[in-house]
Structures are given as structure tokens and as C-alpha cells.
Coordinates of C-alpha atoms and ligand atoms in Angstrom, one line a residue:
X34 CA 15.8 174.5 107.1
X35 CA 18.3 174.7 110.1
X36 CA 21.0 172.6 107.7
X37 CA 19.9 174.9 104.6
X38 CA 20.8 177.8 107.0
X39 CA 24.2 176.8 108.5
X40 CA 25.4 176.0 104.5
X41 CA 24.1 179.7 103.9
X42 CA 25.9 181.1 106.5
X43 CA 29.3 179.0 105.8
X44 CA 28.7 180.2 102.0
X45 CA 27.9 184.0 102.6
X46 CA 30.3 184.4 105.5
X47 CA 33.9 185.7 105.7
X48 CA 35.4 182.3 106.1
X49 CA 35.0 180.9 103.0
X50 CA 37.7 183.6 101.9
X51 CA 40.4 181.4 102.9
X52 CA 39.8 179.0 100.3
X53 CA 40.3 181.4 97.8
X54 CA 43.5 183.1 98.9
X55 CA 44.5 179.1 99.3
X56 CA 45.7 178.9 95.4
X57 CA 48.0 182.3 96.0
X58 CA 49.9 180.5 98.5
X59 CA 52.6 179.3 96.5
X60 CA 52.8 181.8 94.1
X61 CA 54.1 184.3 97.1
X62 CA 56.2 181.4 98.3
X63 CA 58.0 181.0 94.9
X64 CA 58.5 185.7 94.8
X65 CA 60.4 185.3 98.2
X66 CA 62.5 182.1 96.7
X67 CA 63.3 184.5 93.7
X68 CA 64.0 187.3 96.4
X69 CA 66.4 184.9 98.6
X70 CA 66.3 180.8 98.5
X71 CA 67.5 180.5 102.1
X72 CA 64.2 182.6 103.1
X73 CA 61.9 180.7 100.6
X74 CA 63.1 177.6 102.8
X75 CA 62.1 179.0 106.0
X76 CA 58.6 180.3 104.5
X77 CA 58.2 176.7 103.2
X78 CA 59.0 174.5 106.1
X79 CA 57.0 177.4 108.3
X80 CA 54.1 176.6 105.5
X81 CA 54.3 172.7 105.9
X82 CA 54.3 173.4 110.2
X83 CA 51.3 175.0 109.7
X84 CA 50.1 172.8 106.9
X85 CA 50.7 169.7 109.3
X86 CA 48.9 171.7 112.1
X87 CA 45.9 172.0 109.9
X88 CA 45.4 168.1 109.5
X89 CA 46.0 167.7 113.1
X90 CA 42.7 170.1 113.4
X91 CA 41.1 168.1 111.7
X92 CA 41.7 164.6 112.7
X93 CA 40.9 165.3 116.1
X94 CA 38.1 167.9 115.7
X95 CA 36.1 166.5 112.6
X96 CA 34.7 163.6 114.8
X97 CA 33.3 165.1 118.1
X98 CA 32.0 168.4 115.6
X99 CA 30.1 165.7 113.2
X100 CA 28.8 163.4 116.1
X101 CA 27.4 167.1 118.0
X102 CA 25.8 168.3 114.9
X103 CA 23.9 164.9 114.3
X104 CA 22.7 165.0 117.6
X105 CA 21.9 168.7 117.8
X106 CA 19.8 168.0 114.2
X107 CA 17.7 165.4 115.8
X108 CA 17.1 167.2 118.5
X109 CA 16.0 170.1 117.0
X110 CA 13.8 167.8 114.9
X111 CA 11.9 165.9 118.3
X112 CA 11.4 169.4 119.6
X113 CA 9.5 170.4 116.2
X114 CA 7.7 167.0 116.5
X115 CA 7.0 167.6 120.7
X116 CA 5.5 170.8 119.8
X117 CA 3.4 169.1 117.4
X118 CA 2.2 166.6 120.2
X119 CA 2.1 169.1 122.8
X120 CA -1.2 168.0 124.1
X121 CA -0.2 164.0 123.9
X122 CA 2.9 165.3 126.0
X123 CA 0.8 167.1 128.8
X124 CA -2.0 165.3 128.7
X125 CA -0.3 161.8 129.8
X126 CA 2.5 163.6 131.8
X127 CA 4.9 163.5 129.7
X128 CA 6.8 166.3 129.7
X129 CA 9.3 166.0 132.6
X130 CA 10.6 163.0 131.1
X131 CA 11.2 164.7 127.6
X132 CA 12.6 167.6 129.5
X133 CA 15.2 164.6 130.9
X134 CA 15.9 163.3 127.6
X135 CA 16.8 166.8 125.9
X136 CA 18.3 167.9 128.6
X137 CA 20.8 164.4 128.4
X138 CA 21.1 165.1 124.8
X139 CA 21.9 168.4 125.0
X140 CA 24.2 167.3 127.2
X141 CA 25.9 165.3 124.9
X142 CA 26.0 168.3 122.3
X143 CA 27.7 170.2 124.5
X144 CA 30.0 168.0 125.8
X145 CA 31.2 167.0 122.3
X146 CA 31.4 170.8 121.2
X147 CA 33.6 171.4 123.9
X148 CA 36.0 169.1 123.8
X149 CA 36.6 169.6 120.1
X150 CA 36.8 173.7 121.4
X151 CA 39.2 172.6 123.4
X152 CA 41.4 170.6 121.0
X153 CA 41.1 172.9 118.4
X154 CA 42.4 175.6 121.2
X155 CA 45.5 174.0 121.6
X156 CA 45.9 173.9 117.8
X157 CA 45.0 177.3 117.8
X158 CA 47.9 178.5 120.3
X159 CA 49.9 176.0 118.6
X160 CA 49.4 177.9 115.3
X161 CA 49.9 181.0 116.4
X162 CA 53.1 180.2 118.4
X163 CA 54.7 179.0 115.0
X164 CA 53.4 182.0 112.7
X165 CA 55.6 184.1 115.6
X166 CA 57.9 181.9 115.3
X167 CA 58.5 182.2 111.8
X168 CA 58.4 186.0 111.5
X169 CA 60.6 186.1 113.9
X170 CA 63.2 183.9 111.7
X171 CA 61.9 185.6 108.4
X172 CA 63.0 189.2 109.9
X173 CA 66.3 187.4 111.5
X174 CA 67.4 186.2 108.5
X175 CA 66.6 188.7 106.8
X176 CA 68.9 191.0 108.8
X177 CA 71.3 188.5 108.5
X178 CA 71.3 188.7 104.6
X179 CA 71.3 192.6 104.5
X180 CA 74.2 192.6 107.0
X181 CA 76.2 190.1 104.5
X182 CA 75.2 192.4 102.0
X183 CA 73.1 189.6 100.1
X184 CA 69.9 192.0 100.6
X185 CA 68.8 194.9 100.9
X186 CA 66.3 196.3 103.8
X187 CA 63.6 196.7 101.2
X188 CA 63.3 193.2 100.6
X189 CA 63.4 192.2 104.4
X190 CA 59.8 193.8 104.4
X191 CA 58.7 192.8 101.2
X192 CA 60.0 188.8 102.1
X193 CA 58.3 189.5 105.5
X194 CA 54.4 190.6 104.0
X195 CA 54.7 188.0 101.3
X196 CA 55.1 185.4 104.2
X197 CA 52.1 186.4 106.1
X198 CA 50.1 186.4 103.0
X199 CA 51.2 183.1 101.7
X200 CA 50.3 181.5 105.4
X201 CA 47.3 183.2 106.0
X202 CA 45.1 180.9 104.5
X203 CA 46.1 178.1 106.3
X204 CA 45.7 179.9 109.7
X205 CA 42.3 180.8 108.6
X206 CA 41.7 177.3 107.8
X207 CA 42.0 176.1 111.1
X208 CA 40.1 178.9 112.6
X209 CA 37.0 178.2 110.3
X210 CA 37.3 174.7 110.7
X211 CA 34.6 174.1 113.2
X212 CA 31.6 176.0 110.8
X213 CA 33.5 174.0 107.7
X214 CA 32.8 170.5 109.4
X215 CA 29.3 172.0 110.6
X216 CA 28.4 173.3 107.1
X217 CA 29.9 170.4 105.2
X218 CA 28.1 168.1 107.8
X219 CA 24.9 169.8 106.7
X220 CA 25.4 169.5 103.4
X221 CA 25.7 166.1 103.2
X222 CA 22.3 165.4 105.0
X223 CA 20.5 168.2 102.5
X224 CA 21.9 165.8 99.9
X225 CA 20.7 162.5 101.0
X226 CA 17.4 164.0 102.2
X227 CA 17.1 165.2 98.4
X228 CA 18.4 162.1 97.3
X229 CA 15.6 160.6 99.0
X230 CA 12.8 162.9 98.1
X231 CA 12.7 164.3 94.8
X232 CA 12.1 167.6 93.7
X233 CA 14.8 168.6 91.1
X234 CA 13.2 171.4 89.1
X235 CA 14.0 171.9 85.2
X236 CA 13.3 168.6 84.2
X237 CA 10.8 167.6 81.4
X238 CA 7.4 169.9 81.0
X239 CA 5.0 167.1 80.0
X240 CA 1.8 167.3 78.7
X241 CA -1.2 166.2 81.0
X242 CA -1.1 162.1 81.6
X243 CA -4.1 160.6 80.5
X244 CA -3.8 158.7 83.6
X245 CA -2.3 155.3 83.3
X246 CA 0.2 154.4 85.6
X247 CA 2.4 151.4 85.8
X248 CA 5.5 150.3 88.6
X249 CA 8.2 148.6 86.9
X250 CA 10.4 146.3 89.5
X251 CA 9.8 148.9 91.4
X252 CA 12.1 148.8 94.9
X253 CA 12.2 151.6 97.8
X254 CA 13.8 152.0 101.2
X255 CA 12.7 154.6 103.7
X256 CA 15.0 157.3 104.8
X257 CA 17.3 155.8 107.5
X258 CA 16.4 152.2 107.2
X259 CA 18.8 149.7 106.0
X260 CA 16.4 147.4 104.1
X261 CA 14.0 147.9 102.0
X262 CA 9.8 148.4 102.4
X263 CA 8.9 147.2 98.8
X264 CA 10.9 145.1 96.8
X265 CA 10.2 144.2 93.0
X266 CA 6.8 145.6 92.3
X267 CA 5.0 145.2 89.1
X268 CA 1.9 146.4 88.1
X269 CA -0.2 148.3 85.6
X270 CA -3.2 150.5 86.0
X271 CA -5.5 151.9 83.2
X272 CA -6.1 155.0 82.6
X273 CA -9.8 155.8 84.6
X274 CA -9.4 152.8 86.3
X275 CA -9.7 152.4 90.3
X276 CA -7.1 150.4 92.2
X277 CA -7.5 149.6 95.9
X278 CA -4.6 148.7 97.9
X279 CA -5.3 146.2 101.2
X280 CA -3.1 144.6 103.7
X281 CA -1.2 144.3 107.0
X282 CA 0.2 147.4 109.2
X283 CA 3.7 147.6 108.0
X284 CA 3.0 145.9 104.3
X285 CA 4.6 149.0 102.6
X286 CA 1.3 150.6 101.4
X287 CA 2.2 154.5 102.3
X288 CA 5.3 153.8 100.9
X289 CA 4.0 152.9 97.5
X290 CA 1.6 155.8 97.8
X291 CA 4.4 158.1 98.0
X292 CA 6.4 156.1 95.1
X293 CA 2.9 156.8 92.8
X294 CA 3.0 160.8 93.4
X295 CA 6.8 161.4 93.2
X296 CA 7.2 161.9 96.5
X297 CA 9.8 159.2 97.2
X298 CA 12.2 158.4 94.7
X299 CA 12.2 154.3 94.0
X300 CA 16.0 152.9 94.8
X301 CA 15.3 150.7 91.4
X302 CA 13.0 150.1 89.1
X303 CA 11.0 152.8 87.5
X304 CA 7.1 154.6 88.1
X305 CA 5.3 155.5 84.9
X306 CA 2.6 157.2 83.9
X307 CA 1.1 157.2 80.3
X308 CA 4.5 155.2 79.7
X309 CA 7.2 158.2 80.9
X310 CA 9.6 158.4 84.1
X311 CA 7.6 160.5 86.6
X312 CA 11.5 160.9 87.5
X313 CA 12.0 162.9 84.5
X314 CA 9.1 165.2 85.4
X315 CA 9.1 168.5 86.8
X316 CA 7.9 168.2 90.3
X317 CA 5.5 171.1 90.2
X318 CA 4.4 170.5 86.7
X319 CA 3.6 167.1 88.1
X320 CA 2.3 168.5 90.7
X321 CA -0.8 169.6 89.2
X322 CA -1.2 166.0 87.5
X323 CA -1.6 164.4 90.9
X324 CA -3.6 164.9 94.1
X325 CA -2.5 163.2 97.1
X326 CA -4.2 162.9 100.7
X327 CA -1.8 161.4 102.7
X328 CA -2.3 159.4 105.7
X329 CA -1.3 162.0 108.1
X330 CA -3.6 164.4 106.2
X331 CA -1.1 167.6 107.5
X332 CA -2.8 170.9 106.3
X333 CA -1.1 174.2 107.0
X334 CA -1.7 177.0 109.4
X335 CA -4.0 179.1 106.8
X336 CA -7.6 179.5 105.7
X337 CA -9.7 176.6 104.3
X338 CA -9.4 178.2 100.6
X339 CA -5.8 178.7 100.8
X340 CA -5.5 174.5 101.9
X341 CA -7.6 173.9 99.1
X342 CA -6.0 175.9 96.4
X343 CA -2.6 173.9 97.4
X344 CA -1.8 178.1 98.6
X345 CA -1.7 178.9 94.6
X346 CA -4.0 181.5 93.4
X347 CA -7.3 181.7 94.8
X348 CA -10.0 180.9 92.2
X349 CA -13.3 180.8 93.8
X350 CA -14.4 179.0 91.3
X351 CA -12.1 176.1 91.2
X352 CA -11.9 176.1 94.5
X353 CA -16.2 175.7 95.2
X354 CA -15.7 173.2 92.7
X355 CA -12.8 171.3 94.5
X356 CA -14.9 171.6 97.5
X357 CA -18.0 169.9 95.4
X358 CA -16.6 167.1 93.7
X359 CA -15.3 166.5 97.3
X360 CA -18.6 166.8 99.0
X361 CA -17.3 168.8 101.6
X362 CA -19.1 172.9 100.5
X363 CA -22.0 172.3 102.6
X364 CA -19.8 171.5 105.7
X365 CA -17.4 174.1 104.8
X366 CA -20.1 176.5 104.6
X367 CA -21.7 175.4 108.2
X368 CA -18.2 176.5 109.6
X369 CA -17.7 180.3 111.3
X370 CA -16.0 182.2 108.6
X371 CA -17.1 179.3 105.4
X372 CA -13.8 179.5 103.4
X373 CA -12.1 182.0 105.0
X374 CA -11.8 179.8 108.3
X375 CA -8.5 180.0 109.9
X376 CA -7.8 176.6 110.9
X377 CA -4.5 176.5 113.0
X378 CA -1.2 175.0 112.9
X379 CA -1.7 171.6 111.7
X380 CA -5.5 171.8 111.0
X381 CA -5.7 171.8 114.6
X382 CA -9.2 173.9 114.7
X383 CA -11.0 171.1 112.7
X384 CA -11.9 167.4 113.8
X385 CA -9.7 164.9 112.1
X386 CA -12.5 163.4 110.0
X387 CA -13.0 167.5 108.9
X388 CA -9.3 167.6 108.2
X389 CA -9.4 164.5 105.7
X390 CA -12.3 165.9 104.0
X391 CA -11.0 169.2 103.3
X392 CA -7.6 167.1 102.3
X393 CA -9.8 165.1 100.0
X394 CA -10.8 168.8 98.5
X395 CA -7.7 169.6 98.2
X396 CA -6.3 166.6 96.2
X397 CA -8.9 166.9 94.0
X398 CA -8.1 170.7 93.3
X399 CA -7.6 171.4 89.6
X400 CA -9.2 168.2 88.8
X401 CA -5.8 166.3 88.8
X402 CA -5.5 163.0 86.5
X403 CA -3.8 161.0 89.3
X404 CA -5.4 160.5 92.7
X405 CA -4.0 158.8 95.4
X406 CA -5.6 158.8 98.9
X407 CA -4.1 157.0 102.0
X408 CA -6.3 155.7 104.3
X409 CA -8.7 158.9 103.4
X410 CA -11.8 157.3 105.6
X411 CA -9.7 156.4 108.7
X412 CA -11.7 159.2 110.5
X413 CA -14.7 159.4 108.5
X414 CA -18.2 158.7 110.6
X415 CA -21.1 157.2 108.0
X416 CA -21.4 160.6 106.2
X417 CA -18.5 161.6 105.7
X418 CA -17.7 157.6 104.3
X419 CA -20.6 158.3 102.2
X420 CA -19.5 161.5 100.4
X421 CA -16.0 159.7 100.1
X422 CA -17.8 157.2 97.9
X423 CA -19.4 159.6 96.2
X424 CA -16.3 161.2 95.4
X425 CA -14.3 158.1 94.2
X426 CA -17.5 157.5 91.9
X427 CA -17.8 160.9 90.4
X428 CA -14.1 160.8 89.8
X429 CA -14.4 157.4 88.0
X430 CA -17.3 158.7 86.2
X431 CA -14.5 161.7 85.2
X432 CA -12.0 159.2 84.2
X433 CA -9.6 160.2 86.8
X434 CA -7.4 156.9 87.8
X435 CA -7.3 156.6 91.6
X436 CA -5.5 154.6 94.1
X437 CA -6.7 154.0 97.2
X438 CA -5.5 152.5 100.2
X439 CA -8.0 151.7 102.8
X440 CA -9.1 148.8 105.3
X441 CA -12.8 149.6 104.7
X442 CA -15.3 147.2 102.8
X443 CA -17.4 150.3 101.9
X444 CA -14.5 152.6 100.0
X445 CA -13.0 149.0 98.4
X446 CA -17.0 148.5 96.5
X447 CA -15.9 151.2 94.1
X448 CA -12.6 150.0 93.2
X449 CA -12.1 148.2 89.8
X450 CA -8.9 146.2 90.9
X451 CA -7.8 145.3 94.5
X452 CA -3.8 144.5 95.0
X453 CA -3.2 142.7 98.4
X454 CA 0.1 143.9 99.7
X455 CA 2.1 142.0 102.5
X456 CA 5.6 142.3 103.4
X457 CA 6.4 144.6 100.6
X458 CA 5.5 142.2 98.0
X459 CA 2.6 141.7 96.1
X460 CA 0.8 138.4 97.2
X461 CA -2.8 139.3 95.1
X462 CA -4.0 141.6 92.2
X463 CA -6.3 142.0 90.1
X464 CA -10.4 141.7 89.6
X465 CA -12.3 143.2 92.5
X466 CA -14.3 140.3 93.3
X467 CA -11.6 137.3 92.4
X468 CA -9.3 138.8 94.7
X469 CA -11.8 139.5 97.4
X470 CA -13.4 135.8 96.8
X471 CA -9.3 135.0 96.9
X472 CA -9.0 136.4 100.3
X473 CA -12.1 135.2 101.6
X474 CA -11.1 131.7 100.7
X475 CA -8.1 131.8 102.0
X476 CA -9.4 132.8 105.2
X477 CA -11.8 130.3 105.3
X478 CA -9.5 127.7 105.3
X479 CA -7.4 129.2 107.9
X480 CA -10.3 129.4 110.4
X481 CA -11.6 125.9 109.4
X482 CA -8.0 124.6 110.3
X483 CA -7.9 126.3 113.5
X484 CA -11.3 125.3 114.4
X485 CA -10.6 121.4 113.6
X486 CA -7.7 121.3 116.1
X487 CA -8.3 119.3 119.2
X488 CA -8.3 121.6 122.0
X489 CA -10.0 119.0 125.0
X490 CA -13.3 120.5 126.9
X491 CA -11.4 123.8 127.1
X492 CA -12.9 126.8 125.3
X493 CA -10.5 127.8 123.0
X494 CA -10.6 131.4 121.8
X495 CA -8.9 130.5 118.1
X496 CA -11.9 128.3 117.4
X497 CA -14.0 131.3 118.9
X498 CA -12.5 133.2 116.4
X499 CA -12.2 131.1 113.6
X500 CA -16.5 130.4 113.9
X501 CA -17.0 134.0 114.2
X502 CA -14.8 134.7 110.9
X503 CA -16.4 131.5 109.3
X504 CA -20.2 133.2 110.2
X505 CA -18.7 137.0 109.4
X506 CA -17.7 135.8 106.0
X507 CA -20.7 134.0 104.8
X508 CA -22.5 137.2 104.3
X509 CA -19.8 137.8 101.1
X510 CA -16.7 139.5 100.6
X511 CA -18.1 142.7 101.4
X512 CA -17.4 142.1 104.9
X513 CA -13.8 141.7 104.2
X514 CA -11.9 143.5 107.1
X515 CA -8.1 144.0 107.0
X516 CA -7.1 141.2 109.7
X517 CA -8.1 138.7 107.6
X518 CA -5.7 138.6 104.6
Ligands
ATP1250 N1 9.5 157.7 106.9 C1 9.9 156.5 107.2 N2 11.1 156.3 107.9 C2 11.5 155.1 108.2 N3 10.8 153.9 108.0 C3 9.6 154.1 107.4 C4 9.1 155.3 107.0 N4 7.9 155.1 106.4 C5 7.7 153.8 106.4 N5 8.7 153.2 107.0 C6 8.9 151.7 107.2 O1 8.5 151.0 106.1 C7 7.7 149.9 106.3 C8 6.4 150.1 105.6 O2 5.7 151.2 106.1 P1 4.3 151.7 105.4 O3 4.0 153.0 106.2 O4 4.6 151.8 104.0 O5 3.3 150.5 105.8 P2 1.7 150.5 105.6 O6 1.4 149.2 104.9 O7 1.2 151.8 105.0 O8 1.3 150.4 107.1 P3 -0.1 151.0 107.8 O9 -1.2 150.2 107.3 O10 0.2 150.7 109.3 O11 -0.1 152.4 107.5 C9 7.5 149.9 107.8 O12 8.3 148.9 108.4 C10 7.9 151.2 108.3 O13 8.5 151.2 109.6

């Protein structure tokens, strides 16, 4: 917003004038050639002065300005995220040695913003010295004309405005410069953050997806990182069906949860559903296609209805319902105002497993075609897990398609298909059970090979392990656990 502002502010404000008197410039240079060619030489070599003066602005400004206004933007960016974490910060003492870091930063920002104040200064005086300069030589020669009789006083003036006018620009130029750099700065990072994201409204108005989605060499880097999370990803998922995503911290599973609902464009390869370019969708038409629980569940500072009704209009009905096919009414309804409970920045008045199950409530809002959940029973104690379930099943039973990302043997029993992600790849997909009996396999042998090697009469904690896994898995794949893909 603070980017989106300073590009307002360059736009609306009284700077931006100078670019438009700019393309007059010559035409007032080549009137006073026509009113005497001796003073159209000293307006133009005064011009270029000025001209050269500008580009010496900017080579020595543009760098300090830019290198300031990426600082300043992160900073203002780890205050929002401190405030956010306030009670992290206090609670672990923390804040003196944030206090330290903004205040080095901060440092920094002003350091830079003053020496490119003080460079541009010198320009400044610089500039100003020659525009002086140059009137004074316009009005000199000038006189000099009239006295040989080659002009007449008239024209003295007129040679005089037409000058001021035709240099203005540049003068103005110089003394914008430092909101230019800011604003154009700005810009830039609005256009790779929308690069990034997507969002572009006016696109295609499709109909509603019956709900089949497929990922086609699918590739995506995260904002700021030079390589990539997920690389060449291809898969398909029926319409109705129910995929569950597995695998280590890190294997790029958010990130192809944000690739299935739009959120994050792909760098190549394309996301479909029912066969079409989600890229070529509206985002809010889409929108109401998909619902989304993301792993940081982040609900806004509003009432329970407004979270659910993604802050549209508030249906009762389709709300309750929401709520119901979530499994989450009754516990709204023990709560001190039901609906119409206020719950804080952040969701901050509600437990976190309360938070994902009114997040859950609201993906399901409008009784999308698409759902994908992240990690939706991370906080979830044995009832809430249960009425997940329940949710998944009723949604299946709906034909809703549904992706979910979990680590938890419960959630993964009602999935059709399992995909085992690991280092942005895809290492396993397919049948439930094959790829669970895959896994287990696979981690049988692991812990029968670390069990077999000779360790002496010491006990060795691997082959600890590897028994316990060996004993932990016997029971079936429904004690799968994350660690051991
Ligand atoms: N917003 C982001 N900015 C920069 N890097 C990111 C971002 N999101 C993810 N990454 C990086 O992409 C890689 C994959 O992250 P991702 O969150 O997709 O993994 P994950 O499998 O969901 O992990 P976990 O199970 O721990 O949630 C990681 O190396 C991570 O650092």
C-alpha cells in the first residue's frame, strides 16, 4: 500500500507537470532562433548546461535514493510483521534487540537519503547558478542587438520569457527527481509483486468448473528466491476426486497449493481446470470456484459472519450453511455473540484450532467446486479432526474435488489419491493404498538397513529407531507419519 501510495502521490502531484511542458522545450527554443540566431545559441548551449546538469542528478542520486527506499520498504514491512508477533517479541524479550536493528536500519535510510540530499543540493545551486547565468547573457545580448539596431526592446523580453519557459522543465526535473526515483522505484516492485501474484481483472468470465484439475510441467519460484520450489509437475485430478499431498518440510507443498487456487502464478507450464488456463480467469470470478484454507489460516479483524461470507453479502443462510457443511455452527453458537463475534486482528480472540475451523467455513462458503486446504488439522484436537473428516466426506459425497495437504494418517483415510512430494518433484502418485503400501515399503527397508549395521555392544539409537518404525508400521499404512517418506 505504502508503494501504491508514493506512485499516487508522484502521479497526482505538481511534479509530474514538468514532463509535460518537456515536449514545448524546443518549440520556444526554435521562436527565439527565428527572433535572433545568436540568442537561440545561448538559450541552447544554456539548455544542454542544464540538460547535462540533469544527468549528473541522476547518476549520482538514483543509487543512494533506490538502495534508501528498499530498505525503508522492508522495514516498514518487519514493523507490520513485529506487530503481528508482538507477544512472541515481549514474551521472549525481544524487543530491545528489534528496537537495535530498526534503529541500525533506519540508520542506514537516513544516511543514504541524506547524502543523495546533499548531492542533489549541490546540483541544485549548481542549476540555479546557470539559469542566472543565462538570463543574465539573454538580457546582455539582447541589449547588445537593440543597441546595433538588430532588435527591438520588445523582443529582448519576449527572447527573455521564452527562455525561462523553454528551461523550466528541466529545472523542474532535477527538483522532482528524488519523488521520480522514489515513485519509479515503487513502481517497479508493484509490478513484480503483480507479476508474481495474479489478479488482473477483465479476463475470461467462465462458467462454473466441474472440478477437474490438472498441472501441466508446471514450474514456480517464490517471490525473492533465485531457484525454483517446484519444477516440472504433472498431474491430473478428476472431477470429485480427493488428492492428498504428503512429504518433507520444505518439499514445495504450500507452494503448489497456491499454484491450484491462482494465487501464485506458475513461471512455466500451465494449471487447468475442466481443461482451461486458470490464468485466463478472472480472479474474482474464480474466486467463487475455489475455497482455500491456507496454512497460516489469516482471518481479518471482523465478525465470524463477515470471515465466513469472504466479507461479501451477508446471507444467513449460506452462511449457517457454510458453517454446517464445515461442522463448525454448534461451536460458533457456544461463542459470546454466535456470529456476530468480533474476533480481532488476525483472529487473535479465537484459539488456533477455532481459527482453522472457521477458515474451513469459510472455504467452503458458496459451496465452491475447488477446495484446497493446507495443513487444515495442524491445530485440530480429536474433535475438531473428526468434523474435518466429516467435512472432506460430505464434500466428496457433493462431488467437490479437494486437495489436501496434511501429515495426518486420519485426514489422508479419505483421500482417493495420495502424491508424495519431495524436493519439488513428484517422487509418488497415485492409488491411496499403493502409494501408502509404497511408502511403507520403502521405509521398511530403510530401517531394516540401519538395523543390520554392526554397531559393537553399543546401543545404537538408529537401530532403536529403525525397530520402533519396523513395530510402528506393522499395524498398516494407517500409521504412516510424515518422517517416514
Ligand atoms: N513466500 C515465500 N518466499 C520465499 N520463499 C518461499 C516462500 N514460500 C515458500 N518458499 C520456499 O519454497 C520452498 C518450498 O516451501 P513450501 O512452503 O512450499 O514447502 P512445504 O512443503 O509446504 O513445507 P512445510 O511442510 O514446512 O509447510 C521452501 O524452500 C521455502 O523456503
Amino acid at each position: 500500500m505504502r508503494d501504491f501510495d508514493t506512485v499516487r502521490q508522484f502521479l497526482t502531484g505538481s511534479g509530474i507537470f514538468a514532463f509535460f511542458d518537456a515536449p514545448w522545450a524546443p518549440i520556444f527554443l526554435a521562436i527565439i532562433f527565428l527572433l535572433h540566431p545568436m540568442l537561440g545559441f545561448i538559450a541552447l548551449a544554456g539548455g544542454g548546461v542544464l540538460l547535462a546538469l540533469a544527468f549528473a542528478n541522476n547518476a549520482v542520486t538514483r543509487k543512494p535514493l533506490e538502495a534508501a527506499g528498499r530498505i525503508s520498504s522492508a522495514l516498514s514491512g518487519a514493523i507490520d510483521s513485529s506487530m503481528r508477533n508482538a507477544e512472541v517479541i515481549e514474551a521472549m524479550g525481544m524487543f530491545q534487540n528489534f528496537r537495535h536493528r530498526w534503529a541500525a536500519r533506519q540508520g542506514d535510510v537516513l544516511r543514504l537519503q541524506a547524502q543523495a540530499a546533499d548531492r542533489a543540493g549541490v546540483i541544485m545551486g549548481l542549476t540555479k547558478y546557470t539559469r542566472l547565468l543565462l538570463q543574465t547573457a539573454m538580457l546582455g545580448g539582447g541589449a547588445w542587438l537593440a543597441i546595433h539596431e538588430q532588435m527591438s526592446a520588445g523582443c529582448i523580453i519576449a527572447s527573455s520569457v521564452l527562455m525561462g519557459r523553454a528551461l523550466a522543465p528541466v529545472e523542474q526535473a532535477i527538483g522532482i527527481w528524488k519523488q521520480f526515483l522514489g515513485a519509479r522505484v515503487a513502481y517497479r516492485r508493484l509490478n513484480g509483486l503483480l507479476a508474481a501474484t495474479t489478479g488482473a481483472a477483465g479476463r475470461s468470465n467462465p462458467p462454473r468448473p466441474a472440478g477437474a484439475i490438472s498441472a501441466d510441467g508446471i514450474r514456480a519460484t517464490p517471490p525473492g528466491r533465485a531457484t525454483p520450489s517446484l519444477s516440472d509437475l504433472t498431474f491430473e485430478l478428476g472431477s470429485g476426486q480427493v488428492l492428498g499431498i504428503i512429504g518433507p518440510s520444505g518439499a514445495g507443498k504450500s507452494t503448489l497449493a497456491r499454484l491450484l487456487v491462482g494465487a501464485w502464478r506458475p513461471d512455466a507450464g500451465t494449471v487447468r481446470f475442466d481443461g482451461s488456463d486458470i490464468q485466463s480467469w478472472d480472479a474474482e470470478a474464480r474466486g467463487t470456484f475455489v475455497g482455500y484454507l491456507p496454512q497460516d489460516v489469516e482471518l481479518f479483524d471482523s465478525t465470524i459472519a463477515e470471515n465466513i461470507a469472504r466479507f461479501g453479502t451477508l446471507d444467513g443462510e449460506a452462511i449457517v450453511a457454510a458453517a454446517r457443511r464445515a461442522d463448525v455452527h454448534e461451536l460458533i453458537l457456544r461463542l459470546p455473540q454466535g456470529y456476530d463475534t468480533s474476533i480481532g486482528r488476525g483472529g487473535s480472540a479465537l484459539s488456533g484450532g477455532q481459527r482453522q475451523r472457521i477458515g474451513l467455513a469459510r472455504a467452503v462458503f458458496g459451496n465452491p467446486a475447488i477446495v484446497v486446504l493446507d495443513e487444515p488439522n495442524s491445530n485440530l484436537d480429536d474433535d475438531g479432526e473428526a468434523a474435518l473428516v466429516h467435512a472432506v466426506s460430505q464434500m466428496k459425497a457433493t462431488g467437490t474435488t479437494v486437495v489436501i495437504i496434511s501429515h495426518r494418517p486420519s485426514i489422508l483415510s479419505a483421500t482417493d489419491q495420495i502424491m508424495v512430494l519431495e524436493a519439488g518433484r513428484i517422487r509418488l502418485i497415485g492409488d491411496r493404498a499403493e502409494v501408502l503400501a509404497a511408502v511403507t515399503r520403502s521405509v521398511i527397508t530403510a530401517g531394516e538397513r540401519a538395523a543390520d549395521q554392526p554397531t559393537g555392544n553399543q546401543i545404537d539409537p538408529a537401530r532403536q529407531n529403525a525397530a520402533a518404525t519396523r513395530d510402528r508400521l506393522a499395524s498398516g499404512p494407517g500409521h504412516f507419519e510424515q518422517q517416514a517418506v
